[in-house]
XYZ file of C-alpha atoms in Angstrom:
785
model
C -20.295 2.248 24.538
C -17.602 -0.054 24.938
C -14.158 0.749 26.694
C -11.398 -1.272 25.069
C -9.210 -2.711 27.573
C -5.686 -1.867 27.326
C -4.509 -5.300 26.675
C -7.625 -6.349 24.181
C -6.436 -7.330 20.908
C -8.182 -8.110 17.530
C -9.595 -11.660 17.876
C -6.884 -14.120 16.849
C -6.833 -17.824 16.468
C -3.046 -18.008 16.588
C -2.395 -16.950 19.915
C -0.537 -14.300 22.155
C 1.368 -11.279 20.215
C 4.464 -12.586 22.049
C 4.321 -15.923 20.310
C 3.757 -14.334 17.209
C 6.773 -11.951 17.357
C 8.881 -14.745 18.438
C 8.057 -16.514 15.396
C 8.654 -13.322 13.410
C 11.864 -12.751 14.659
C 13.082 -16.266 13.737
C 11.664 -15.800 10.454
C 12.625 -12.491 9.467
C 15.860 -12.329 11.269
C 18.149 -12.033 8.016
C 15.899 -9.332 6.935
C 16.237 -7.359 9.964
C 19.911 -7.675 9.960
C 19.954 -6.430 6.495
C 17.931 -3.555 7.487
C 20.344 -2.521 10.102
C 23.125 -2.680 7.575
C 21.206 -0.079 5.216
C 19.501 1.859 7.685
C 21.484 1.615 10.676
C 21.033 1.573 14.553
C 18.653 4.664 14.036
C 15.719 2.201 12.866
C 12.713 2.477 14.214
C 9.771 -0.376 14.509
C 6.245 0.388 13.848
C 3.229 -1.333 14.883
C -0.550 -0.268 14.442
C -3.428 -0.533 16.998
C -6.449 -1.995 14.984
C -10.227 -2.008 15.546
C -11.648 -4.961 17.233
C -15.177 -4.274 16.031
C -16.613 -4.478 12.355
C -18.459 -1.147 12.741
C -17.918 1.237 15.579
C -17.721 4.974 16.340
C -14.608 6.065 18.057
C -15.321 8.155 21.478
C -11.895 8.857 22.596
C -8.422 7.297 22.479
C -5.915 7.757 25.144
C -2.259 7.422 24.164
C -0.902 8.840 27.136
C 0.497 5.854 29.045
C 1.785 4.430 25.679
C 3.787 7.826 24.964
C 5.199 7.179 28.404
C 6.786 4.025 27.847
C 10.419 3.899 27.518
C 11.586 3.214 24.017
C 8.573 4.685 22.159
C 9.450 7.360 19.936
C 6.040 8.572 18.583
C 2.193 7.712 18.851
C 0.061 8.787 16.064
C -3.796 8.927 15.535
C -5.968 10.323 12.844
C -6.595 13.414 14.690
C -3.951 15.337 12.764
C -4.400 13.732 9.367
C -7.727 14.966 8.132
C -7.208 14.092 4.319
C -8.825 11.394 2.567
C -6.915 8.705 0.065
C -7.933 6.498 -2.866
C -7.349 5.472 -6.343
C -10.716 5.985 -8.120
C -12.905 7.087 -5.048
C -11.235 8.966 -1.888
C -13.033 7.171 0.875
C -10.730 6.591 3.551
C -8.539 8.286 6.046
C -5.125 6.853 6.624
C -6.040 6.518 10.321
C -9.427 6.261 11.285
C -10.876 9.390 12.821
C -14.435 9.215 13.574
C -15.429 5.431 12.883
C -13.830 1.831 12.331
C -15.640 -0.004 9.681
C -13.827 -3.302 9.755
C -11.968 -5.539 12.225
C -8.322 -4.420 11.446
C -9.038 -1.121 10.513
C -5.735 1.313 11.860
C -6.657 3.419 14.748
C -3.263 4.411 16.055
C 0.334 3.662 15.267
C 3.560 3.446 17.404
C 7.084 3.944 16.484
C 9.702 2.418 19.075
C 13.102 1.213 19.450
C 12.057 -2.360 18.857
C 9.132 -4.211 17.714
C 8.352 -5.771 21.280
C 8.265 -2.217 22.709
C 5.913 -1.034 19.921
C 3.716 -4.068 20.572
C 3.554 -3.306 24.455
C 2.728 0.124 23.915
C -0.109 -0.760 21.847
C -1.556 -2.541 24.536
C -1.509 0.648 26.561
C -3.444 2.664 24.242
C -7.061 3.020 25.484
C -9.922 3.389 22.729
C -13.491 4.011 23.956
C -15.931 2.749 21.066
C -19.593 3.013 20.607
C -20.443 -0.397 18.784
C -22.661 -0.057 15.723
C -24.765 -2.393 13.754
C -22.659 -3.906 10.918
C -23.217 -4.772 7.322
C -22.046 -8.056 6.941
C -23.836 -9.129 3.484
C -23.533 -6.850 0.136
C -27.489 -7.977 -0.679
C -28.825 -6.638 2.653
C -26.403 -3.763 2.365
C -28.394 -2.229 -0.686
C -31.595 -2.196 1.344
C -32.851 1.166 2.361
C -32.900 -0.013 6.144
C -29.104 -1.003 6.317
C -27.105 1.035 8.357
C -25.276 3.803 6.555
C -21.634 3.000 6.302
C -20.217 5.975 4.588
C -23.144 9.186 5.084
C -20.578 11.491 3.310
C -20.542 9.516 0.112
C -21.836 12.580 -2.015
C -18.813 14.430 -0.796
C -16.002 12.021 -1.689
C -13.735 12.768 -4.755
C -14.591 10.165 -7.470
C -13.186 9.253 -10.925
C -15.807 10.341 -13.609
C -16.587 6.722 -14.771
C -17.606 5.752 -11.578
C -21.044 6.238 -10.192
C -21.784 6.156 -6.510
C -25.209 6.505 -5.350
C -25.148 8.883 -2.113
C -27.646 7.990 0.778
C -26.910 4.276 0.131
C -24.157 1.946 0.615
C -23.545 1.718 -3.285
C -20.124 3.151 -4.116
C -20.737 2.408 -7.538
C -23.796 1.291 -9.992
C -22.562 0.174 -13.317
C -25.380 -0.596 -15.811
C -25.626 -2.461 -19.180
C -28.747 -1.965 -21.507
C -28.050 -3.632 -24.698
C -31.183 -4.493 -26.752
C -34.462 -5.588 -24.813
C -34.447 -8.779 -22.620
C -37.867 -8.682 -21.605
C -39.226 -8.793 -25.350
C -37.234 -12.167 -26.128
C -37.640 -14.572 -22.968
C -40.800 -15.982 -24.405
C -38.867 -17.095 -27.660
C -36.161 -19.023 -25.550
C -36.148 -22.692 -26.010
C -34.212 -23.170 -22.773
C -33.830 -20.720 -19.796
C -31.318 -21.095 -16.975
C -31.571 -18.687 -13.759
C -28.947 -19.454 -10.848
C -27.486 -17.655 -8.183
C -23.657 -18.330 -7.159
C -21.695 -16.729 -4.191
C -17.834 -16.344 -4.465
C -16.264 -15.887 -1.155
C -13.498 -13.552 -0.056
C -10.005 -15.092 -0.591
C -6.383 -13.548 0.141
C -3.586 -13.307 -2.346
C -1.237 -14.767 0.424
C 2.200 -13.455 -1.011
C 5.136 -15.162 0.379
C 6.258 -11.799 1.239
C 4.047 -9.992 3.475
C 3.625 -6.125 2.920
C 6.416 -4.217 4.201
C 7.344 -0.597 4.104
C 10.084 1.716 5.669
C 9.540 5.267 5.529
C 11.809 8.453 6.444
C 10.793 11.739 6.438
C 13.621 14.466 6.740
C 13.863 17.905 8.391
C 12.553 19.562 5.305
C 9.610 17.414 5.182
C 10.830 15.457 1.995
C 9.628 11.780 2.075
C 11.237 8.866 1.257
C 9.488 5.229 1.166
C 10.876 1.915 0.651
C 8.247 -0.702 -0.024
C 7.343 -3.731 -1.504
C 5.056 -2.295 -4.255
C 3.297 -2.981 -7.746
C 2.650 0.907 -7.683
C 5.413 3.181 -6.614
C 4.505 6.177 -8.800
C 0.631 5.847 -7.704
C 1.698 5.664 -4.244
C 3.588 8.843 -4.556
C 0.926 10.685 -5.759
C -2.083 9.333 -3.722
C 0.215 9.694 -0.435
C 1.436 13.223 -1.524
C -2.100 14.168 -2.283
C -3.718 13.037 0.940
C -0.926 14.874 3.176
C -0.964 17.863 1.098
C 2.597 17.854 -0.035
C 4.212 17.944 -3.526
C 4.841 14.721 -5.368
C 8.377 16.259 -6.008
C 8.695 15.766 -2.241
C 7.828 12.162 -2.065
C 10.173 9.700 -3.285
C 9.211 5.966 -3.404
C 11.805 3.220 -3.994
C 10.548 -0.251 -4.859
C 13.247 -3.184 -5.017
C 11.997 -6.852 -6.253
C 8.515 -7.721 -4.849
C 8.093 -11.088 -3.191
C 4.880 -11.784 -4.865
C 1.942 -9.561 -5.530
C -1.176 -10.698 -7.572
C -2.645 -7.292 -7.045
C -2.271 -7.040 -3.233
C 0.693 -4.629 -3.470
C -1.268 -2.433 -6.157
C -2.236 1.123 -4.925
C -1.884 2.019 -1.342
C -2.722 -0.221 1.694
C -0.465 -0.188 4.553
C 2.468 2.128 3.034
C 0.759 5.579 4.044
C 0.758 4.227 7.782
C 4.335 4.156 7.693
C 5.026 7.572 6.109
C 2.607 9.358 8.737
C 4.426 7.520 11.717
C 7.565 8.477 10.230
C 6.702 12.160 10.009
C 6.709 12.171 13.833
C 10.253 11.278 14.118
C 11.956 13.232 11.198
C 15.058 12.297 10.234
C 14.495 8.526 11.318
C 13.518 5.654 9.128
C 10.430 3.533 10.391
C 9.698 -0.023 9.333
C 6.332 -1.506 9.344
C 6.035 -5.256 8.646
C 2.700 -6.728 8.754
C 2.443 -10.160 10.468
C 0.973 -13.092 8.414
C -2.165 -12.699 10.530
C -2.386 -9.006 9.446
C -1.773 -9.846 6.012
C -4.743 -12.033 5.840
C -7.499 -9.221 6.800
C -5.759 -5.812 6.814
C -4.207 -5.832 3.435
C -6.353 -6.010 0.299
C -8.317 -9.003 -0.299
C -10.547 -10.394 -3.113
C -13.981 -9.139 -2.822
C -16.863 -11.404 -2.206
C -19.700 -11.638 -4.945
C -23.143 -12.640 -5.045
C -24.217 -13.103 -8.489
C -27.356 -13.604 -10.133
C -27.564 -14.935 -13.961
C -30.530 -15.586 -16.179
C -29.920 -16.599 -19.786
C -31.679 -18.181 -22.682
C -31.037 -19.630 -26.116
C -33.137 -20.747 -28.880
C -33.277 -24.430 -30.328
C -30.242 -23.886 -32.619
C -28.074 -23.047 -29.519
C -27.934 -19.433 -30.181
C -27.970 -17.064 -27.159
C -30.884 -14.672 -27.375
C -30.726 -12.993 -23.863
C -28.698 -12.511 -20.561
C -29.638 -10.772 -17.441
C -27.225 -10.465 -14.744
C -27.155 -8.944 -11.140
C -23.840 -8.549 -9.216
C -23.598 -7.303 -5.491
C -19.965 -7.049 -4.773
C -18.843 -7.420 -1.381
C -16.212 -4.572 -1.373
C -15.499 -4.075 2.115
C -15.035 -1.187 4.391
C -13.772 1.167 1.785
C -14.143 0.811 -1.837
C -11.531 3.046 -3.293
C -10.079 0.439 -5.697
C -12.898 -2.073 -5.621
C -15.448 0.495 -7.368
C -13.443 -0.256 -10.673
C -13.802 -4.183 -10.242
C -17.526 -3.643 -10.215
C -17.198 -1.508 -13.558
C -15.022 -4.004 -15.308
C -17.535 -6.928 -14.198
C -20.183 -4.641 -15.803
C -18.674 -4.220 -19.174
C -17.570 -7.685 -19.470
C -20.818 -9.186 -18.068
C -21.776 -11.132 -21.157
C -18.648 -13.298 -20.941
C -16.843 -14.034 -24.226
C -20.220 -14.452 -26.229
C -22.128 -12.356 -28.611
C -25.714 -11.529 -26.801
C -27.870 -9.370 -28.818
C -29.965 -8.647 -25.505
C -28.016 -7.873 -22.087
C -29.345 -6.159 -19.172
C -26.715 -5.946 -16.066
C -26.590 -4.359 -12.796
C -23.389 -4.363 -11.117
C -23.346 -2.938 -7.592
C -20.158 -1.987 -5.681
C -21.506 -2.395 -1.972
C -20.023 -1.048 1.384
C -20.028 -3.813 4.086
C -18.092 -4.147 7.271
C -15.552 -6.833 5.978
C -12.031 -6.676 5.022
C -11.042 -4.150 2.406
C -11.712 -5.559 -1.314
C -8.756 -4.625 -3.987
C -7.402 -5.882 -6.946
C -6.468 -9.441 -7.173
C -5.243 -11.376 -10.236
C -8.050 -11.611 -12.749
C -9.615 -8.281 -11.291
C -13.151 -9.822 -11.007
C -13.369 -11.894 -13.836
C -12.700 -15.269 -12.036
C -15.460 -14.424 -9.920
C -17.909 -13.585 -12.485
C -16.838 -16.325 -15.022
C -17.233 -18.790 -12.165
C -21.262 -18.840 -12.527
C -21.393 -17.351 -15.943
C -19.684 -20.487 -17.454
C -21.466 -22.898 -15.633
C -24.838 -21.515 -16.838
C -23.529 -21.688 -20.389
C -22.744 -25.373 -19.794
C -26.288 -25.956 -18.414
C -27.935 -24.231 -21.521
C -26.163 -26.549 -23.993
C -27.269 -29.685 -21.911
C -30.834 -28.544 -21.684
C -30.957 -28.431 -25.445
C -28.867 -31.563 -25.833
C -25.969 -29.750 -27.210
C -22.364 -30.497 -26.724
C -21.212 -27.711 -24.558
C -17.963 -27.136 -26.817
C -20.303 -26.854 -29.923
C -22.502 -24.130 -27.868
C -19.627 -22.243 -27.270
C -18.231 -22.461 -30.721
C -21.842 -20.802 -31.892
C -21.926 -18.215 -29.416
C -18.201 -17.285 -28.397
C -16.848 -13.849 -29.937
C -15.244 -13.662 -33.165
C -13.519 -10.776 -35.249
C -16.145 -8.194 -35.793
C -18.805 -9.316 -32.936
C -20.888 -6.656 -31.460
C -19.791 -6.648 -27.861
C -22.050 -5.934 -24.690
C -20.824 -2.402 -24.794
C -21.974 -1.755 -28.565
C -18.284 -1.687 -29.845
C -16.897 -4.322 -32.251
C -14.531 -7.020 -31.460
C -10.841 -6.603 -32.537
C -9.221 -9.756 -34.293
C -9.160 -12.570 -31.946
C -8.493 -16.321 -31.825
C -11.078 -17.554 -29.294
C -12.404 -20.156 -31.619
C -9.199 -21.655 -32.152
C -8.520 -21.669 -28.367
C -11.795 -23.405 -27.822
C -10.925 -26.253 -30.384
C -7.256 -26.518 -29.462
C -8.282 -27.014 -25.627
C -11.024 -29.535 -26.629
C -8.714 -31.308 -28.881
C -5.949 -31.580 -26.106
C -8.072 -32.822 -23.315
C -9.689 -35.525 -25.723
C -13.226 -33.929 -25.562
C -15.974 -36.292 -26.475
C -14.088 -39.529 -24.980
C -13.977 -40.287 -21.265
C -11.344 -42.694 -19.934
C -12.324 -45.330 -17.268
C -11.700 -44.005 -13.510
C -8.679 -45.027 -11.682
C -10.670 -47.179 -9.079
C -14.175 -48.632 -8.808
C -14.948 -45.682 -6.190
C -14.195 -43.031 -8.220
C -15.871 -41.062 -11.202
C -14.137 -39.212 -13.836
C -15.193 -36.000 -15.656
C -14.164 -33.160 -17.932
C -14.886 -29.577 -18.147
C -14.003 -26.712 -20.213
C -14.646 -22.918 -19.901
C -14.132 -19.672 -22.036
C -12.804 -16.248 -20.821
C -12.139 -12.775 -21.683
C -10.447 -10.004 -19.924
C -9.498 -6.419 -20.620
C -6.984 -4.185 -19.243
C -9.043 -2.454 -16.392
C -7.509 0.919 -16.205
C -8.570 4.599 -16.739
C -8.455 5.912 -20.224
C -5.170 7.893 -19.786
C -3.073 5.354 -17.830
C 0.442 5.926 -19.320
C 3.766 4.389 -19.711
C 7.144 5.874 -20.314
C 10.836 4.638 -20.669
C 14.471 5.620 -21.496
C 17.171 3.815 -23.006
C 20.837 4.849 -22.567
C 24.068 3.696 -24.158
C 27.203 2.972 -22.353
C 30.925 3.625 -23.742
C 31.095 -0.128 -24.924
C 27.664 0.110 -26.481
C 25.534 -1.822 -24.050
C 22.428 -0.780 -23.184
C 20.475 0.407 -20.054
C 16.753 0.501 -20.102
C 14.810 2.645 -17.359
C 11.137 1.453 -16.512
C 8.639 2.198 -14.149
C 6.994 -0.914 -14.236
C 7.732 -3.556 -11.754
C 8.946 -7.095 -12.111
C 6.954 -9.300 -9.669
C 7.986 -12.575 -11.010
C 6.273 -12.229 -14.235
C 9.266 -11.568 -16.090
C 8.506 -8.212 -17.076
C 12.119 -6.976 -17.130
C 13.364 -9.748 -19.148
C 10.744 -8.782 -21.754
C 11.465 -5.174 -21.570
C 15.153 -6.244 -22.357
C 14.055 -8.378 -25.249
C 12.063 -5.394 -26.727
C 14.770 -3.061 -26.585
C 17.313 -5.117 -27.826
C 15.082 -5.987 -30.921
C 13.956 -2.359 -31.454
C 17.468 -1.173 -31.224
C 19.550 -3.530 -33.050
C 21.553 -5.314 -30.337
C 22.085 -8.639 -28.670
C 19.826 -9.314 -25.739
C 22.782 -9.952 -23.619
C 23.812 -6.014 -24.008
C 20.784 -4.794 -21.978
C 20.643 -4.070 -18.695
C 17.439 -2.791 -16.703
C 17.800 -0.081 -14.365
C 16.734 -1.041 -10.811
C 15.243 -0.768 -8.313
C 12.243 1.365 -9.615
C 12.876 4.761 -7.908
C 10.171 7.607 -8.660
C 13.149 10.042 -8.455
C 14.713 8.658 -11.496
C 12.717 5.874 -13.011
C 10.453 6.822 -15.836
C 6.795 7.010 -15.023
C 4.615 3.892 -15.236
C 0.857 4.178 -13.915
C 0.843 0.878 -11.940
C 2.044 -2.766 -12.562
C -1.753 -4.255 -12.923
C -3.972 -5.154 -15.511
C -1.798 -7.337 -17.197
C -0.690 -4.176 -19.368
C 3.010 -3.900 -18.987
C 3.979 -6.223 -21.958
C 1.839 -4.222 -24.258
C 1.683 -0.403 -22.574
C 5.389 -0.409 -20.838
C 6.383 -2.400 -23.952
C 5.160 0.073 -26.334
C 7.303 2.855 -24.341
C 10.438 0.910 -24.170
C 10.191 0.138 -28.094
C 9.434 4.067 -28.802
C 12.525 4.793 -26.440
C 14.796 2.233 -28.314
C 13.389 3.552 -31.701
C 14.643 7.176 -30.771
C 17.928 6.077 -29.841
C 18.428 4.192 -33.102
C 17.143 7.434 -34.903
C 19.577 9.569 -33.497
C 22.474 6.968 -33.843
C 21.423 6.557 -37.622
C 20.987 10.470 -38.264
C 24.462 10.993 -36.777
C 26.075 8.236 -38.827
C 24.361 9.231 -42.045
C 25.606 12.976 -41.315
C 29.124 11.660 -40.901
C 28.976 9.094 -43.833
C 27.013 11.503 -46.223
C 24.403 8.736 -46.377
C 20.478 8.601 -46.422
C 19.509 7.229 -42.785
C 17.237 5.014 -44.934
C 19.995 2.991 -46.033
C 21.277 2.353 -42.683
C 20.842 -0.333 -40.030
C 21.792 -1.480 -36.746
C 22.731 -5.246 -36.873
C 24.067 -6.895 -33.661
C 25.197 -3.884 -32.294
C 26.888 -2.402 -35.397
C 25.880 0.320 -37.739
C 25.952 -0.916 -41.357
C 25.182 0.761 -44.631
C 23.559 -1.308 -47.187
C 24.896 1.109 -49.807
C 28.289 1.658 -49.069
C 28.634 -1.526 -47.209
C 30.755 0.631 -44.601
C 30.016 -0.420 -40.861
C 31.104 0.767 -37.168
C 30.273 -0.663 -33.890
C 28.220 1.088 -31.684
C 30.971 1.458 -29.004
C 32.800 4.077 -31.212
C 29.974 6.284 -31.308
C 27.546 5.721 -28.311
C 29.117 8.353 -26.071
C 31.759 10.557 -27.797
C 30.324 10.985 -31.116
C 31.981 11.006 -34.486
C 34.849 13.679 -35.681
C 34.010 15.957 -38.408
C 36.389 16.001 -41.217
C 39.597 17.711 -41.281
C 39.631 18.191 -37.281
C 36.610 20.493 -37.555
C 34.902 19.270 -34.440
C 32.523 16.568 -33.519
C 29.131 15.327 -34.197
C 26.555 13.622 -31.800
C 27.115 12.752 -28.257
C 25.692 10.706 -25.572
C 22.782 8.925 -26.657
C 19.776 8.651 -24.781
C 16.283 7.504 -26.042
C 12.923 8.453 -24.684
C 9.759 7.207 -25.557
C 6.105 6.966 -24.014
C 2.768 5.267 -24.808
C -0.666 6.322 -23.661
C -3.919 4.950 -25.573
C -5.737 7.976 -27.086
C -8.780 6.102 -28.320
C -10.817 5.033 -25.188
C -14.252 6.513 -25.036
C -16.653 6.658 -22.207
C -19.770 5.046 -21.700
C -23.443 6.213 -21.187
C -23.803 5.707 -17.443
C -27.454 4.617 -18.171
C -26.763 1.990 -20.766
C -23.035 1.133 -20.854
C -22.858 1.871 -24.357
C -20.030 3.401 -26.171
C -17.482 3.238 -29.145
C -14.641 1.704 -27.542
C -14.885 0.914 -23.774
C -11.265 -0.826 -23.483
C -8.113 -1.093 -25.191
C -8.372 -4.513 -26.026
C -9.250 -8.110 -24.721
C -7.247 -11.206 -24.230
C -9.459 -14.523 -24.538
C -8.674 -17.793 -23.966
C -9.989 -21.412 -23.215
C -9.259 -23.993 -20.197
C -10.111 -27.831 -19.969
C -9.708 -30.201 -17.280
C -10.056 -33.649 -16.397
C -10.453 -34.920 -12.826
C -11.755 -37.731 -10.654
C -14.180 -37.604 -7.635
C -13.764 -40.049 -4.931
C -17.178 -41.288 -4.048
C -16.141 -42.233 -0.329
C -14.610 -38.976 0.487
C -15.718 -36.251 -2.119
C -12.079 -35.618 -2.799
C -11.400 -34.037 -6.231
C -8.070 -34.803 -7.899
C -7.332 -32.704 -10.920
C -5.443 -35.201 -13.436
C -4.953 -33.117 -16.584
C -5.350 -29.258 -17.191
C -4.976 -27.542 -20.623
C -4.848 -23.858 -21.320
C -5.123 -22.223 -24.650
C -5.029 -18.209 -24.950
C -4.609 -15.856 -27.559
C -1.795 -13.445 -26.648
C -1.395 -11.648 -29.795
C 2.329 -12.440 -30.107
C 4.404 -14.397 -27.558
C 7.499 -12.229 -26.951
C 8.806 -14.928 -24.757
C 7.054 -18.147 -25.214
C 8.522 -19.737 -21.982
C 7.351 -16.865 -19.749
C 3.837 -16.965 -21.417
C 3.501 -20.847 -20.689
C 4.681 -20.111 -17.027
C 1.963 -17.666 -16.675
C -0.471 -20.231 -18.265
C 0.657 -22.649 -15.734
C 0.857 -20.468 -12.680
C -2.573 -18.909 -13.399
C -4.237 -22.542 -13.627
C -2.598 -23.456 -10.323
C -3.773 -20.292 -8.518
C -7.302 -20.873 -10.013
C -7.397 -24.700 -8.988
C -6.365 -23.259 -5.362
C -9.251 -21.007 -5.270
C -11.606 -23.520 -6.851
C -10.924 -26.359 -4.394
C -9.395 -25.022 -1.349
C -9.486 -21.181 -0.409
C -12.087 -19.144 1.437
C -11.550 -16.395 3.888
C -14.222 -17.709 6.879
C -15.793 -14.351 8.224
C -18.109 -14.561 11.175
C -19.734 -11.484 12.362
C -16.842 -9.557 10.597
C -13.897 -11.415 12.195
C -11.880 -13.765 10.035
C -11.777 -17.097 11.737
C -8.600 -18.667 9.756
C -6.031 -16.003 9.096
C -3.356 -18.631 9.063
C -1.751 -21.273 6.889
C -2.819 -23.836 9.583
C -6.623 -23.142 8.488
C -6.314 -21.325 5.340
C -5.656 -23.824 2.662
C -3.774 -22.999 -0.592
C -2.502 -25.399 -3.217
C 0.878 -26.780 -2.920
C 3.126 -28.890 -5.302
C 1.392 -32.090 -4.277
C -1.954 -30.694 -5.447
C -0.558 -29.721 -9.177
C -1.511 -32.175 -11.913
C 1.565 -33.801 -13.714
C -0.063 -33.304 -17.064
C -0.339 -29.525 -17.639
C -0.392 -28.439 -21.292
C -0.137 -24.950 -22.409
C -1.307 -23.862 -26.094
C -0.373 -20.389 -27.444
C -2.531 -18.825 -29.971
C -1.430 -15.770 -31.789
C -3.509 -13.260 -33.387
C -1.860 -10.022 -33.431
C -2.953 -6.855 -31.549
C -3.005 -4.080 -33.737
C -1.478 -1.441 -31.158
C 0.678 -3.935 -29.199
C 4.557 -4.165 -29.656
C 4.929 -6.788 -32.520
C 1.241 -7.623 -31.903
C 1.509 -8.612 -28.214
C -1.156 -8.260 -25.366
C -0.911 -9.487 -21.704
C -1.637 -12.954 -20.330
C -0.677 -12.605 -16.697
C -4.150 -12.714 -15.204
C -6.061 -14.468 -17.744
C -5.145 -17.872 -16.947
C -6.782 -17.740 -13.502
C -9.864 -16.806 -14.991
C -11.726 -19.863 -16.331
C -10.372 -22.475 -13.829
C -13.229 -22.267 -11.476
C -15.856 -22.980 -13.640
C -13.997 -25.510 -15.835
C -13.438 -27.368 -12.816
C -17.124 -27.141 -11.753
C -18.262 -28.403 -15.100
C -15.844 -31.356 -14.823
C -17.367 -32.254 -11.444
C -20.677 -32.172 -12.904
C -19.780 -34.409 -15.648
C -18.350 -36.843 -13.195
C -20.998 -36.949 -10.582
C -24.061 -34.646 -11.684
C -23.904 -32.294 -8.878
C -23.487 -28.495 -8.772
C -22.769 -26.218 -5.960
C -23.549 -22.283 -5.171
C -19.792 -21.536 -5.182
C -16.431 -22.553 -4.578
C -14.526 -23.797 -2.839
C -15.277 -27.215 -4.060
C -14.173 -29.126 -0.878
C -14.308 -32.727 -0.060
C -16.733 -32.124 2.496
C -19.155 -30.234 0.657
C -18.995 -32.426 -2.262
C -19.599 -35.499 -0.370
C -22.647 -33.711 1.529
C -23.755 -32.573 -1.880
C -23.779 -36.057 -3.428
C -25.362 -37.600 -0.294
C -28.169 -35.039 -0.796
C -28.495 -36.104 -4.510
C -28.778 -39.931 -3.877
C -25.502 -40.373 -5.619
C -23.854 -42.079 -2.441
C -25.643 -43.500 0.820
């Protein structure tokens, strides 16, 4: 057993807490001033005592010295909060109760008059631990000899499409059994077998996680947070605390970067629990940048095995995949990433025989959660390199190999269902043409080698079958329109697109439309979450339905007043017109007060408020043993990326010269926003390919700062980025639209890896493809001396 000294802190390469807090004062001074204005001098500041061990049993927690410190208003532990919280799998407490399972696991919380006092109070909390053997590798974690991290797994509440294996560290095992892979290996002209390791990375939003919670004397909770999921937070926190969702209000202003990290619940529940001990006073919890790196959601690590084979004509015959997802200490969100990678495990190809085992594995690493791409960048990273290798093994051009095998309208998918209309072949051809496939320009210097690479992708919205959206539209006296939505704008332009759709569906100028903000669960219409690249499609359908409802009310009213058929009426630029009588009337004359009946006999109509919702009703379950079913997902977005790069033979440094993205978005509601998503996803994918990796040693992150954790900056972005929009309409999308927010990050790693191979003939087990790794690989291969 280990007694934690009162001044022990989570291992930190940044330095003493005082230095960190002084820096935070400078950075967040304006924000704190704004908080004082909104919440007054009664605002308290929270800090969290975290585990220094990746795996340990809590023997005792002594908070008496912290409680006695002047300025401390509350000290909270998990003792009084026994409930479990989680989205798909309820497997964690808000504060640890019996064990800690990763470095950074919350053990106690403090609310004080200042952040400095709260930090000092943390140092006075004494925790006695019994250190336990950790699980630090997902493959080792599935072994029967591995320490069992969640012995109560069989008791956890879980969604009916998640399949944990009690008595193991496997929180979800998703299977695909299509055809018979063993029967066709001998028929293959070429076989490729590879192992890839994809490291954990961080979302690194510019704005760290922040939440302010207030619990009033009646127990009603208000939570202000930087959130992609206000309604999910309302539901999950309320359920965990045993209160009504109607007593839990979440207000979510604009988000300063999310990329999935601010979906679901991470640190927000901590603020609520701490605030419950100081009723009537708001409590603010702001993560430090260091905490942001390893105590908020991270992108899961992956160990992936691929085996695939083709015939002499380049037809894929079989594919066998095994994925071990390093999902971290709690997998309440990560279990669905495992599922998504399973039902997409063939990649965007029609393969008659597929066997996949996708395992979500508990480890003592930071908690894995949603990140842009939701498992698809990790899975495609290895798969698309294997596709390249197969093509080269039979002396076939990689573009032609992909053209033969890629999914087309009507293709039979890995789950047995059929592909809806798509333009993947167009994406492939357009990307290849734009990058100048088949030709190679000379390098810019004698010590450099130039190469080109290409990769395909597919991704479906990974969500429950009943994830719904709702919206309302309301007309003001002057005919302008306010639109209520529950989805969040995290920089992707969701509010802009919602306004465009409402304007087009109702028949008013776009400039007349305003979005009701901030998103507030007390007033805003319900939205499942801002995840899965689903808002343009799902929330968009709800907005269109709400606008159509308002339009119907208006036209029915005018038709009654004019004694005309509504079919002869229209709304054009905010004016109701009749194609029969040629009468017209502006909306401002009828939107609120209605229309008078003849001879002063009363009025018709009244305030116009349209309501709409949308939920897909056609998603079916999959057989837990085979992964086969009629329709596993709502749709897939597909696309291609191509890159041209140079490798410096003296240093191993990679320079991306050109990048091309081509995606089938169904219908581009706002082409400029679509191109911005393509560009941003390419850059973020490039960053994960070349630079990013959480360096975890014995469960401790060694590089939790921008000093040591490298991300792409403007100087790394190629000057030549081309974005190509392909439009094959989606049958259930508004005007045929589907999402593209995450997809442009999915194929970037393998496109770059394939280009590196084209340039210097080396492949590595996984990213990041740093200069050092490339140079050493070239040295081992005898390419340089």
